[in-house]
Tab-separated table of N, CA and C in Angstrom:
chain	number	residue	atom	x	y	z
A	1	UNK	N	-4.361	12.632	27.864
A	1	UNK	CA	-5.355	11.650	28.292
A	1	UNK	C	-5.813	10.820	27.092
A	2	UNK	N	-5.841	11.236	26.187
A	2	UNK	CA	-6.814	10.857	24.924
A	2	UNK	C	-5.308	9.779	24.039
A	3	UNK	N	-3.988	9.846	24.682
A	3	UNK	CA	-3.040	9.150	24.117
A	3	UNK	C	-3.244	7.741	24.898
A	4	UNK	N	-3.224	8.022	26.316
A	4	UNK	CA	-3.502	6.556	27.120
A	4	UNK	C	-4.832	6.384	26.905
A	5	UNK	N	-5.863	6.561	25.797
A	5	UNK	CA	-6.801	5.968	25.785
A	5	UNK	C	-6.276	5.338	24.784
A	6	UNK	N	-5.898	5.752	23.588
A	6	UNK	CA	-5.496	5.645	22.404
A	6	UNK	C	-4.732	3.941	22.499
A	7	UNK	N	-3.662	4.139	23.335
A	7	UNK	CA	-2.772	2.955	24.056
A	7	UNK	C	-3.165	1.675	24.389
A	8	UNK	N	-4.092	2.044	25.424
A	8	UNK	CA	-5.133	1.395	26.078
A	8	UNK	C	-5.728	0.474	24.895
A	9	UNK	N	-6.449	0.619	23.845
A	9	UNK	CA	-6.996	0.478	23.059
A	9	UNK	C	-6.490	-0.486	22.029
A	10	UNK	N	-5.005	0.244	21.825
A	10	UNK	CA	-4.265	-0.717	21.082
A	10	UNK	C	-3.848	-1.899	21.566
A	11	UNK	N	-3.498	-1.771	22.890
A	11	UNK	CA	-3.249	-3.476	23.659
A	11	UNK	C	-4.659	-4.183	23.733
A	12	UNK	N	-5.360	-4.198	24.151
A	12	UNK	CA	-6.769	-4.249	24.056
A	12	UNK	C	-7.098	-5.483	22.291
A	13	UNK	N	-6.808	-4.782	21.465
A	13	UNK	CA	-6.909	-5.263	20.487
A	13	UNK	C	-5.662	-6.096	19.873
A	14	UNK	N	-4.721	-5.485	20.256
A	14	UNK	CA	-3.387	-6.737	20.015
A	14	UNK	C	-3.642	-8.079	20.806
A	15	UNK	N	-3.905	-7.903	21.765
A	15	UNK	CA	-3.856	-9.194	22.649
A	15	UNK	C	-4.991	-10.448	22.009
A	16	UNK	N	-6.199	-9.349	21.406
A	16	UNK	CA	-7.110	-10.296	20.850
A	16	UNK	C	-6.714	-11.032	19.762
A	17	UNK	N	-5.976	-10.293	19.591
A	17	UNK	CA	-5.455	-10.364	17.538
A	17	UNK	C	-3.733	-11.282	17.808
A	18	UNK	N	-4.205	-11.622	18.728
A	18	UNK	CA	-2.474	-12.340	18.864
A	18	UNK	C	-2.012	-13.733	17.690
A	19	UNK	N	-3.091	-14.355	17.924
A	19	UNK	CA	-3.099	-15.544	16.733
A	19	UNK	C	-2.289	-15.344	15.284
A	20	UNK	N	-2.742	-14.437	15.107
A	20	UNK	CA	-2.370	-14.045	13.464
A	20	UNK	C	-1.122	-13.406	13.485
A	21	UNK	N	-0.621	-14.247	12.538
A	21	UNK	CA	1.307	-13.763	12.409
A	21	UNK	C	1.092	-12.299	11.337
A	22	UNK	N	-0.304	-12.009	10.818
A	22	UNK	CA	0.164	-10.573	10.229
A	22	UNK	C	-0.039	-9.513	11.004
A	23	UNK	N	-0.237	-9.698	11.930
A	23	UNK	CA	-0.225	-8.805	13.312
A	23	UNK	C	1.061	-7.958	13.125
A	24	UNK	N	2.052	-9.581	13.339
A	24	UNK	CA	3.455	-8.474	13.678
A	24	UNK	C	3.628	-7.455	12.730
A	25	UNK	N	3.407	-7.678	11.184
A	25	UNK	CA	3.875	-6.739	10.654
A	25	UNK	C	3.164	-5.418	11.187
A	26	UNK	N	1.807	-5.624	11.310
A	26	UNK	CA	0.966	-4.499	11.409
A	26	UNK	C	2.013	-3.853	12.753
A	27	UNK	N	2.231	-4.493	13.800
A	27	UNK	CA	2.619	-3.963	15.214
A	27	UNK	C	4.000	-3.025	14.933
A	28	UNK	N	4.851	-3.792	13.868
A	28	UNK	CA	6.095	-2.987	13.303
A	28	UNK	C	5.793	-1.366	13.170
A	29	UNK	N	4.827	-1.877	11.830
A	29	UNK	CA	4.738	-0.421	11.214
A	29	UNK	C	3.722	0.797	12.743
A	30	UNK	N	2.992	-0.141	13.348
A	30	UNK	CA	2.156	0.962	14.216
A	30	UNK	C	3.235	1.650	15.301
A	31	UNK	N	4.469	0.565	15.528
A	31	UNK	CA	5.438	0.960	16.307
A	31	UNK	C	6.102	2.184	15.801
A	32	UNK	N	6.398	2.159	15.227
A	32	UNK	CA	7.276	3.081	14.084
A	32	UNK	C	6.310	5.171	14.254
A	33	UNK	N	4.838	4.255	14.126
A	33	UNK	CA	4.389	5.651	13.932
A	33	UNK	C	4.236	6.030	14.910
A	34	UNK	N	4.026	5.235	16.265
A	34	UNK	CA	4.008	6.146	17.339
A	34	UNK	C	5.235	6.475	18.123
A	35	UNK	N	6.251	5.893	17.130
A	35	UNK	CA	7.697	6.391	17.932
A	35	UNK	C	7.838	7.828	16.923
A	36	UNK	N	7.191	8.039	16.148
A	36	UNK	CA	7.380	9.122	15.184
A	36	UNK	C	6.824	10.340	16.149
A	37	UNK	N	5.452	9.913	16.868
A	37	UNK	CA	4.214	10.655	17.229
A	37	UNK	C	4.817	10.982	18.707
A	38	UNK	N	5.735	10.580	19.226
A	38	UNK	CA	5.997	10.437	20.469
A	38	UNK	C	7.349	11.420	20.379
A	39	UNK	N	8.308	10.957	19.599
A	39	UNK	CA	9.080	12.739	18.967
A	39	UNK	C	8.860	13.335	19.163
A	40	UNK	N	6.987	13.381	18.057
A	40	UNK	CA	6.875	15.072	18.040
A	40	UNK	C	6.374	15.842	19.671
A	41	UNK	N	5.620	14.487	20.524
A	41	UNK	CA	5.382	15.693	21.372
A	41	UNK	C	6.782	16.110	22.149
């Protein structure tokens, strides 16, 4: 539950933050860690 909040949260704030091209990098690296986090479960 506390992951689809987690989720939730992050679109939430991407969508606001869309303007800014240093987003993507940020979205890269956040991608990365929750494909890491998503492994482990």
């Amino acid at each position: 539950m506390n992951f689809f909040i987690v989720l939730l949260i992050i679109v939430v704030v991407l969508y606001l933050a869309r303007p800014y091209d240093e987003v993507d990098e940020i979205i890269s690296e956040y991608r990365s860690k929750m494909e890491e986090n998503t492994r482990l479960l």
